[in-house]
Amino acid sequence: MDPSDPVFSANETLQTIKRRRSIRLFTKQEVPDDLIRILLQAANEAPSAHNQQSWRFIVMRDRKKLGLAHLTTIRSAEFPRPASTLLRMAARSIAGAPAVIAVANTGDLIRHGTQLFKVEKEMAHDFFRTMEIQSSAAAVENLLLAATSLGLATVWLGILYLIKDEVLEFLEEPKGEFMAVVPVGYPSTPGHRPQKQPLGIKVRHIDY
Ligand SMILES: Cc1cc2nc3c(=O)[nH]c(=O)nc-3n(C[C@H](O)[C@H](O)[C@H](O)COP(=O)(O)O)c2cc1C
């Protein structure tokens, strides 16, 4: 189905999926805690491998959020371009958003699963780590879509992975695995839908 398909326009969920854009600049308008809570509830409703819900959400505002932006800016200087530029841009989005939600994997699924599955340890570790990452990615996408449906703007910042150890320390999640940092606010710029590659080159039908 193409987003210009009439079914897309008639369906609220599909409309939200279509409307979601990465927005990196925010107005100063506050996002109330009640709305942040709804985003977190939506994220927490995501499917998860073995229903382990092996994610944690860390909500930052004010000084903590500025501290993360500062850390990101300072560390950006140690990287060559384009990583340094992307880190500085990320710091700007973090500082400018009224709220920031970081997502970390707990590692619980890796720990429990590796004990439970009697397969080679390294294979079990890879499997459950991948399952944790995929589960948390589903939670992040739920969060982004919930935000869009409420008129809020977000951007999924993966670039902080480059400084993940300090970020996790800063978030007081040293045993977790870095997943994403998501600034949340009201958009100060409209999002532009990027060029999408046609489905024709993404999909193959077998036995049709
Ligand atoms: C896993 C992941 C990591 C991303 N990391 C960053 C990032 O570090 N900085 C950034 O500005 N955008 C980041 N993005 C947003 C993408 O740039 C964006 O989704 C893409 O350009 C398509 O634009 P759209 O989200 O408006 O459709 C990330 C997106 C994903 C899914």
XYZ file of N, CA and C and ligand atoms in Angstrom:
655
model
N 0.848 -1.205 0.000
C 0.000 0.000 0.000
C 0.884 1.257 0.000
N 0.548 2.197 -0.836
C 1.302 3.445 -0.925
C 0.706 4.445 0.061
N 1.537 5.317 0.708
C 0.957 6.306 1.631
C -0.048 7.241 0.975
N -0.063 7.300 -0.365
C -1.082 8.138 -1.015
C -2.363 7.332 -1.261
N -2.326 6.053 -0.927
C -3.501 5.193 -1.068
C -4.618 5.718 -0.178
N -5.874 5.726 -0.672
C -6.988 6.228 0.147
C -7.135 5.505 1.483
N -6.748 4.228 1.545
C -6.848 3.504 2.833
C -5.943 4.164 3.872
N -4.777 4.662 3.437
C -3.864 5.357 4.342
C -4.529 6.596 4.932
N -5.206 7.379 4.075
C -5.802 8.633 4.565
C -6.991 8.372 5.477
N -7.622 7.221 5.333
C -8.833 6.957 6.122
C -8.518 6.350 7.481
N -7.288 5.941 7.678
C -6.962 5.189 8.890
C -6.023 6.009 9.782
N -6.454 6.230 11.016
C -5.714 7.116 11.919
C -4.298 6.601 12.219
N -4.196 5.296 12.432
C -2.874 4.715 12.750
C -1.936 4.870 11.558
N -2.453 4.572 10.381
C -1.618 4.694 9.172
C -1.237 6.155 8.918
N -2.153 7.054 9.240
C -1.856 8.488 9.101
C -0.715 8.890 10.031
N -0.753 8.375 11.252
C 0.306 8.692 12.224
C 1.650 8.158 11.729
N 1.623 6.945 11.197
C 2.867 6.356 10.664
C 3.400 7.231 9.521
N 2.486 7.705 8.709
C 2.891 8.523 7.558
C 3.412 9.894 8.017
N 2.783 10.444 9.046
C 3.144 11.806 9.499
C 4.448 11.858 10.289
N 4.839 10.750 10.910
C 6.029 10.787 11.767
C 7.266 11.220 10.988
N 7.974 12.193 11.537
C 9.217 12.665 10.923
C 10.241 12.882 12.019
N 11.501 12.829 11.664
C 12.548 13.187 12.622
C 12.644 14.700 12.670
N 12.422 15.258 13.844
C 12.493 16.711 14.028
C 13.617 16.987 15.032
N 14.491 17.892 14.677
C 15.704 18.102 15.494
C 15.715 19.431 16.226
N 14.739 20.305 15.923
C 14.658 21.606 16.595
C 13.275 21.767 17.204
N 13.244 22.317 18.424
C 11.995 22.351 19.189
C 11.695 23.769 19.667
N 10.411 24.039 19.886
C 10.049 25.319 20.489
C 10.295 25.212 22.005
N 10.084 26.336 22.698
C 10.330 26.316 24.143
C 9.120 25.771 24.924
N 8.031 25.489 24.202
C 6.813 25.026 24.886
C 7.079 23.742 25.685
N 6.680 23.765 26.951
C 6.891 22.620 27.834
C 6.063 21.412 27.398
N 6.550 20.240 27.689
C 5.757 19.026 27.488
C 5.403 18.504 28.880
N 4.119 18.536 29.231
C 3.755 18.145 30.595
C 4.095 16.681 30.902
N 4.308 16.403 32.169
C 4.637 15.036 32.600
C 3.570 14.026 32.165
N 2.293 14.488 32.150
C 1.205 13.564 31.752
C 1.421 13.035 30.339
N 1.885 13.912 29.454
C 2.112 13.480 28.068
C 3.326 12.549 27.979
N 4.360 12.897 28.744
C 5.556 12.030 28.748
C 5.159 10.644 29.237
N 4.280 10.607 30.216
C 3.829 9.319 30.765
C 3.103 8.497 29.689
N 2.308 9.172 28.873
C 1.597 8.456 27.803
C 2.606 7.866 26.801
N 3.638 8.648 26.490
C 4.671 8.134 25.564
C 5.338 6.890 26.148
N 5.596 6.947 27.456
C 6.270 5.821 28.104
C 5.352 4.594 28.147
N 4.054 4.850 28.363
C 3.100 3.724 28.368
C 3.047 3.080 26.985
N 3.046 3.918 25.953
C 3.011 3.383 24.581
C 4.274 2.558 24.314
N 5.413 3.066 24.748
C 6.681 2.346 24.544
C 6.634 1.002 25.276
N 6.097 1.034 26.471
C 6.062 -0.162 27.315
C 5.086 -1.221 26.799
N 4.209 -0.836 25.880
C 3.251 -1.779 25.280
C 3.861 -2.567 24.125
N 5.095 -2.270 23.776
C 5.706 -2.915 22.598
C 5.855 -4.418 22.818
N 5.886 -5.170 21.728
C 6.193 -6.601 21.885
C 7.633 -6.761 22.340
N 7.909 -7.847 23.059
C 9.305 -8.066 23.463
C 9.600 -9.559 23.485
N 10.815 -9.897 23.131
C 11.209 -11.306 23.073
C 11.036 -11.941 24.446
N 10.394 -13.095 24.480
C 10.100 -13.818 25.728
C 9.339 -12.949 26.719
N 8.693 -11.946 26.206
C 7.965 -10.969 27.037
C 8.838 -10.456 28.187
N 10.120 -10.312 27.933
C 11.041 -9.903 29.010
C 10.992 -8.398 29.261
N 10.470 -7.627 28.305
C 10.359 -6.173 28.477
C 11.688 -5.617 29.018
N 12.739 -6.040 28.331
C 14.083 -5.774 28.854
C 14.581 -4.381 28.463
N 13.734 -3.393 28.719
C 14.088 -2.003 28.419
C 13.946 -1.156 29.658
N 14.616 -0.047 29.642
C 14.467 0.925 30.716
C 14.440 2.313 30.070
N 13.576 3.160 30.596
C 13.430 4.512 30.054
C 13.907 5.504 31.100
N 14.768 6.397 30.702
C 15.294 7.395 31.643
C 14.861 8.773 31.123
N 14.048 9.434 31.921
C 13.503 10.731 31.508
C 14.349 11.839 32.112
N 14.772 12.748 31.249
C 15.621 13.859 31.716
C 15.009 15.194 31.349
N 15.164 16.106 32.265
C 14.776 17.489 31.983
C 15.878 18.380 32.555
N 15.750 19.663 32.334
C 16.565 20.692 32.992
C 18.052 20.353 33.048
N 18.597 20.348 34.276
C 20.056 20.251 34.413
C 20.615 18.927 33.907
N 19.861 17.833 34.139
C 20.360 16.511 33.718
C 20.459 16.465 32.183
N 19.435 16.988 31.558
C 19.390 17.019 30.093
C 20.548 17.885 29.545
N 20.760 19.039 30.189
C 21.859 19.917 29.741
C 23.209 19.259 29.995
N 23.271 18.471 31.063
C 24.507 17.731 31.368
C 24.820 16.738 30.255
N 23.794 16.062 29.755
C 24.002 15.090 28.667
C 24.438 15.817 27.386
N 23.810 16.968 27.134
C 24.185 17.754 25.949
C 25.647 18.199 26.066
N 26.033 18.628 27.257
C 27.400 19.088 27.494
C 28.402 17.944 27.272
N 28.100 16.806 27.864
C 28.962 15.627 27.702
C 29.126 15.283 26.213
N 28.024 15.345 25.483
C 28.050 14.997 24.061
C 28.891 16.003 23.271
N 28.744 17.278 23.601
C 29.529 18.311 22.895
C 31.021 18.141 23.176
N 31.349 17.962 24.461
C 32.766 17.817 24.837
C 33.393 16.631 24.095
N 32.690 15.490 24.120
C 33.252 14.286 23.505
C 33.280 14.361 21.974
N 32.410 15.204 21.388
C 32.353 15.284 19.921
C 33.700 15.707 19.345
N 34.448 16.510 20.112
C 35.728 17.034 19.628
C 36.753 15.927 19.394
N 36.524 14.767 20.012
C 37.498 13.673 19.875
C 37.264 12.826 18.625
N 36.191 13.125 17.902
C 35.862 12.305 16.729
C 36.100 13.091 15.442
N 36.512 12.385 14.391
C 36.616 13.062 13.088
C 35.214 13.303 12.524
N 35.134 14.152 11.516
C 33.855 14.341 10.842
C 33.518 13.093 9.998
N 32.283 12.700 9.797
C 31.082 13.426 10.177
C 30.581 13.124 11.597
N 31.257 12.169 12.312
C 30.738 11.801 13.634
C 30.692 13.013 14.571
N 31.766 13.857 14.505
C 31.810 15.018 15.410
C 30.631 15.951 15.139
N 30.327 16.162 13.864
C 29.217 17.052 13.492
C 27.890 16.465 13.968
N 27.715 15.173 13.761
C 26.451 14.530 14.167
C 26.291 14.561 15.678
N 27.397 14.394 16.393
C 27.324 14.458 17.867
C 26.963 15.871 18.322
N 27.550 16.876 17.661
C 27.232 18.270 18.034
C 25.773 18.592 17.711
N 25.297 18.091 16.572
C 23.879 18.308 16.220
C 22.971 17.623 17.236
N 23.384 16.426 17.655
C 22.587 15.690 18.644
C 22.542 16.471 19.958
N 23.696 17.031 20.342
C 23.771 17.809 21.593
C 22.818 19.003 21.518
N 22.748 19.607 20.344
C 21.866 20.759 20.165
C 20.388 20.348 20.325
N 20.034 19.224 19.753
C 18.650 18.741 19.889
C 18.338 18.410 21.349
N 19.294 17.795 22.028
C 19.087 17.414 23.433
C 18.903 18.669 24.287
N 19.786 19.645 24.072
C 19.714 20.876 24.886
C 18.428 21.645 24.604
N 17.984 21.609 23.337
C 16.840 22.434 22.938
C 15.476 21.821 23.217
N 15.438 20.527 23.502
C 14.135 19.876 23.741
C 13.735 20.034 25.203
N 12.443 20.227 25.473
C 12.020 20.345 26.872
C 12.219 19.058 27.680
N 12.175 17.924 27.011
C 12.383 16.641 27.719
C 13.155 15.691 26.813
N 13.896 14.799 27.440
C 14.676 13.819 26.683
C 14.461 12.455 27.332
N 14.177 11.467 26.487
C 13.996 10.100 27.013
C 15.110 9.226 26.445
N 15.883 8.637 27.339
C 16.918 7.695 26.896
C 16.370 6.281 27.081
N 16.788 5.393 26.185
C 16.335 3.999 26.270
C 17.571 3.106 26.372
N 17.546 2.223 27.367
C 18.664 1.286 27.545
C 18.095 -0.121 27.690
N 18.839 -1.089 27.212
C 18.454 -2.492 27.446
C 18.970 -2.886 28.824
N 18.202 -3.733 29.504
C 18.622 -4.108 30.860
C 19.660 -5.226 30.865
N 19.663 -6.045 29.800
C 20.553 -7.221 29.794
C 19.910 -8.420 30.477
N 18.688 -8.267 31.024
C 18.019 -9.370 31.742
C 17.791 -10.577 30.838
N 17.337 -10.290 29.600
C 17.057 -11.392 28.671
C 18.353 -12.138 28.341
N 19.434 -11.388 28.190
C 20.728 -12.035 27.885
C 21.104 -12.963 29.044
N 20.949 -12.441 30.256
C 21.333 -13.236 31.439
C 20.453 -14.467 31.594
N 19.120 -14.275 31.588
C 18.211 -15.410 31.812
C 18.257 -16.394 30.663
N 18.214 -15.844 29.430
C 18.143 -16.690 28.240
C 19.371 -17.566 28.103
N 20.534 -16.993 28.358
C 21.781 -17.750 28.177
C 21.813 -18.931 29.158
N 21.236 -18.722 30.362
C 21.179 -19.831 31.330
C 20.176 -20.894 30.878
N 19.081 -20.408 30.278
C 17.963 -21.285 29.922
C 18.263 -22.133 28.696
N 18.893 -21.530 27.703
C 19.114 -22.209 26.428
C 20.415 -22.995 26.470
N 20.276 -24.273 26.185
C 21.482 -25.099 26.251
C 22.169 -25.128 24.883
N 22.439 -23.945 24.368
C 23.226 -23.888 23.129
C 24.553 -23.204 23.464
N 25.420 -23.214 22.516
C 26.750 -22.647 22.725
C 26.635 -21.225 23.290
N 27.475 -20.915 24.287
C 27.301 -19.690 25.065
C 27.354 -18.421 24.215
N 28.323 -18.409 23.292
C 28.486 -17.208 22.462
C 27.277 -17.000 21.548
N 26.780 -18.122 21.000
C 25.599 -18.081 20.120
C 24.378 -17.598 20.920
N 24.204 -18.123 22.133
C 23.069 -17.730 22.980
C 23.165 -16.237 23.312
N 24.378 -15.776 23.610
C 24.572 -14.363 23.948
C 24.178 -13.477 22.769
N 24.671 -13.837 21.578
C 24.362 -13.057 20.356
C 22.862 -13.037 20.108
N 22.256 -14.217 20.245
C 20.813 -14.347 19.990
C 20.030 -13.439 20.934
N 20.289 -13.560 22.223
C 19.472 -12.803 23.174
C 19.791 -11.308 23.145
N 21.038 -10.986 22.811
C 21.366 -9.551 22.679
C 20.585 -8.967 21.498
N 20.577 -9.695 20.395
C 19.821 -9.235 19.225
C 18.344 -9.097 19.565
N 17.812 -10.069 20.315
C 16.396 -10.006 20.702
C 16.119 -8.792 21.601
N 17.067 -8.478 22.486
C 16.891 -7.288 23.344
C 16.887 -6.018 22.504
N 17.808 -5.940 21.558
C 17.897 -4.743 20.718
C 16.613 -4.586 19.903
N 16.139 -5.706 19.340
C 14.924 -5.625 18.520
C 13.713 -5.236 19.373
N 13.632 -5.770 20.581
C 12.506 -5.441 21.473
C 12.527 -3.951 21.814
N 13.706 -3.448 22.158
C 13.801 -2.025 22.521
C 13.535 -1.134 21.317
N 13.940 -1.600 20.140
C 13.670 -0.800 18.930
C 12.164 -0.683 18.715
N 11.439 -1.774 18.989
C 9.967 -1.730 18.873
C 9.408 -0.722 19.882
N 9.984 -0.697 21.078
C 9.510 0.252 22.110
C 9.782 1.693 21.670
N 10.956 1.923 21.089
C 11.292 3.287 20.641
C 10.317 3.715 19.544
N 10.043 2.829 18.605
C 9.124 3.190 17.511
C 7.725 3.488 18.068
N 7.268 2.685 19.029
C 5.965 2.984 19.666
C 5.973 4.389 20.254
N 7.090 4.714 20.909
C 7.213 6.043 21.539
C 7.124 7.157 20.487
N 7.837 6.963 19.376
C 7.844 7.986 18.321
C 6.441 8.158 17.727
N 5.768 7.038 17.522
C 4.432 7.116 16.912
C 3.422 7.741 17.874
N 3.536 7.376 19.145
C 2.632 7.979 20.151
C 2.856 9.486 20.190
N 4.127 9.901 20.147
C 4.448 11.332 20.168
C 3.828 12.026 18.959
N 4.009 11.443 17.788
C 3.438 12.035 16.563
C 1.931 12.186 16.704
N 1.277 11.158 17.235
C -0.188 11.188 17.325
C -0.656 12.285 18.285
N 0.239 12.709 19.201
C -0.114 13.764 20.163
C 0.394 15.143 19.716
N 0.896 15.221 18.492
C 1.387 16.503 17.973
C 2.782 16.859 18.457
N 3.459 15.877 19.072
C 4.824 16.124 19.567
C 5.853 15.722 18.513
N 7.045 16.295 18.654
C 8.134 16.007 17.722
C 9.234 15.242 18.446
N 9.889 14.365 17.713
C 10.968 13.555 18.294
C 12.046 13.314 17.240
N 13.186 12.896 17.707
C 14.190 12.331 16.794
C 14.914 11.206 17.545
N 15.107 10.120 16.869
C 15.816 8.953 17.430
C 17.306 9.228 17.251
N 18.040 9.441 18.326
C 19.480 9.726 18.226
C 20.271 8.453 18.543
N 20.831 7.886 17.501
C 21.654 6.696 17.691
C 23.134 7.038 17.814
N 23.502 8.232 17.380
C 24.916 8.595 17.289
C 25.609 8.575 18.664
N 24.827 8.716 19.730
C 25.440 8.697 21.061
C 26.002 7.317 21.416
N 25.706 6.341 20.563
C 26.314 5.012 20.750
C 27.848 5.146 20.778
N 28.364 6.123 20.041
C 29.823 6.311 19.973
C 30.415 6.651 21.338
N 29.578 7.176 22.231
C 30.076 7.524 23.569
C 29.237 6.783 24.621
N 28.834 5.556 24.242
C 27.836 4.831 25.035
C 28.262 4.584 26.484
N 29.533 4.307 26.709
C 29.933 3.978 28.078
C 29.731 5.168 29.014
N 30.161 6.349 28.542
C 29.963 7.549 29.381
C 28.484 7.891 29.520
N 27.736 7.673 28.423
C 26.303 7.989 28.481
C 25.621 7.091 29.518
N 25.940 5.805 29.493
C 25.310 4.876 30.449
C 25.712 5.211 31.880
N 26.962 5.575 32.046
C 27.445 6.003 33.381
C 26.652 7.231 33.839
N 26.522 8.169 32.921
C 25.814 9.420 33.206
C 24.344 9.147 33.557
N 23.754 8.148 32.879
C 22.342 7.812 33.129
C 22.181 6.890 34.339
N 23.294 6.532 34.937
C 23.313 5.596 36.074
C 22.741 4.233 35.673
N 23.115 3.808 34.467
C 22.715 2.488 33.949
C 23.967 1.751 33.474
N 24.992 1.649 34.309
C 26.266 1.117 33.800
C 26.187 -0.328 33.328
N 25.168 -1.087 33.812
C 25.072 -2.499 33.398
C 24.219 -2.672 32.145
N 23.586 -1.597 31.691
C 22.680 -1.704 30.545
C 23.424 -1.594 29.232
N 22.657 -1.641 28.154
C 23.223 -1.421 26.834
C 22.519 -0.209 26.224
N 23.294 0.684 25.635
C 22.719 1.893 25.043
C 21.824 1.538 23.860
N 20.642 2.126 23.811
C 19.743 1.921 22.677
C 19.483 3.210 21.907
N 19.011 4.217 22.611
C 18.624 5.446 21.907
C 18.464 6.587 22.890
N 18.601 7.791 22.357
C 18.245 8.993 23.117
C 17.224 9.723 22.255
N 16.090 10.074 22.859
C 15.001 10.684 22.082
C 14.576 12.020 22.699
N 15.009 13.140 22.126
C 14.499 14.437 22.567
C 13.011 14.541 22.190
N 12.235 15.156 23.071
C 10.789 15.291 22.841
C 10.383 16.744 23.049
N 9.630 17.291 22.109
C 9.150 18.660 22.264
C 8.122 18.974 21.202
N 7.843 20.255 21.050
C 6.966 20.679 19.954
C 7.847 21.161 18.811
N 7.469 20.836 17.583
C 8.366 21.119 16.445
C 8.531 22.609 16.183
N 9.767 23.042 15.977
C 9.963 24.438 15.567
C 10.242 24.503 14.064
N 10.429 23.324 13.467
C 10.572 23.271 12.003
C 9.660 22.164 11.495
N 9.115 22.339 10.294
C 8.306 21.234 9.759
C 9.234 20.108 9.312
N 8.776 18.901 9.419
C 9.592 17.779 8.943
C 9.370 17.581 7.459
N 10.412 17.148 6.782
C 10.269 16.859 5.352
C 10.391 15.362 5.133
N 9.420 14.824 4.433
C 9.472 13.392 4.156
C 10.643 13.103 3.219
N 11.578 12.261 3.674
C 12.702 11.968 2.783
C 12.234 11.118 1.611
N 13.060 11.134 0.590
C 12.789 10.275 -0.567
C 12.743 8.829 -0.096
N 11.704 8.140 -0.416
C 11.609 6.722 -0.051
C 11.867 5.867 -1.282
N 12.685 4.865 -1.112
C 12.924 3.966 -2.240
C 11.646 3.190 -2.523
N 11.364 2.957 -3.802
C 10.100 2.287 -4.114
C 10.041 0.874 -3.555
N 8.838 0.506 -3.128
C 8.644 -0.838 -2.571
C 9.071 -1.917 -3.543
N 8.929 -1.580 -4.813
C 9.263 -2.548 -5.857
C 10.668 -3.118 -5.721
N 11.611 -2.298 -5.194
C 12.986 -2.825 -5.075
C 13.235 -3.422 -3.687
N 12.236 -3.362 -2.808
C 12.388 -3.885 -1.438
C 11.707 -5.223 -1.246
N 10.753 -5.500 -2.111
C 9.878 -6.655 -1.868
C 10.025 -7.671 -2.980
N 10.051 -8.915 -2.572
C 9.954 -10.007 -3.538
C 8.806 -10.896 -3.106
N 7.994 -11.302 -4.030
C 6.918 -12.235 -3.722
C 7.349 -13.607 -4.177
N 7.215 -14.541 -3.301
C 7.584 -15.916 -3.683
C 6.303 -16.747 -3.722
N 6.206 -17.590 -4.724
C 5.039 -18.476 -4.896
C 3.755 -17.698 -5.148
N 3.869 -16.566 -5.826
C 2.642 -15.865 -6.214
C 2.361 -16.136 -7.672
C 18.464 3.559 14.617
C 18.356 5.017 14.215
C 19.350 5.899 14.585
C 19.259 7.249 14.235
N 20.217 8.118 14.680
C 20.127 9.427 14.367
C 21.087 10.338 14.875
O 22.007 9.975 15.588
N 20.956 11.642 14.544
C 19.924 12.103 13.778
O 19.849 13.305 13.524
N 18.970 11.244 13.286
C 19.057 9.935 13.576
N 18.090 9.058 13.130
C 16.965 9.580 12.325
C 17.166 9.326 10.834
O 18.141 10.202 10.333
C 15.820 9.502 10.123
O 14.914 8.553 10.609
C 15.938 9.347 8.603
O 16.727 10.368 8.064
C 14.555 9.372 7.929
O 13.846 10.558 8.255
P 12.421 10.484 8.972
O 12.641 9.900 10.338
O 11.942 11.914 9.051
O 11.537 9.609 8.164
C 18.156 7.717 13.472
C 17.151 6.814 13.113
C 17.234 5.488 13.479
C 16.128 4.540 13.129
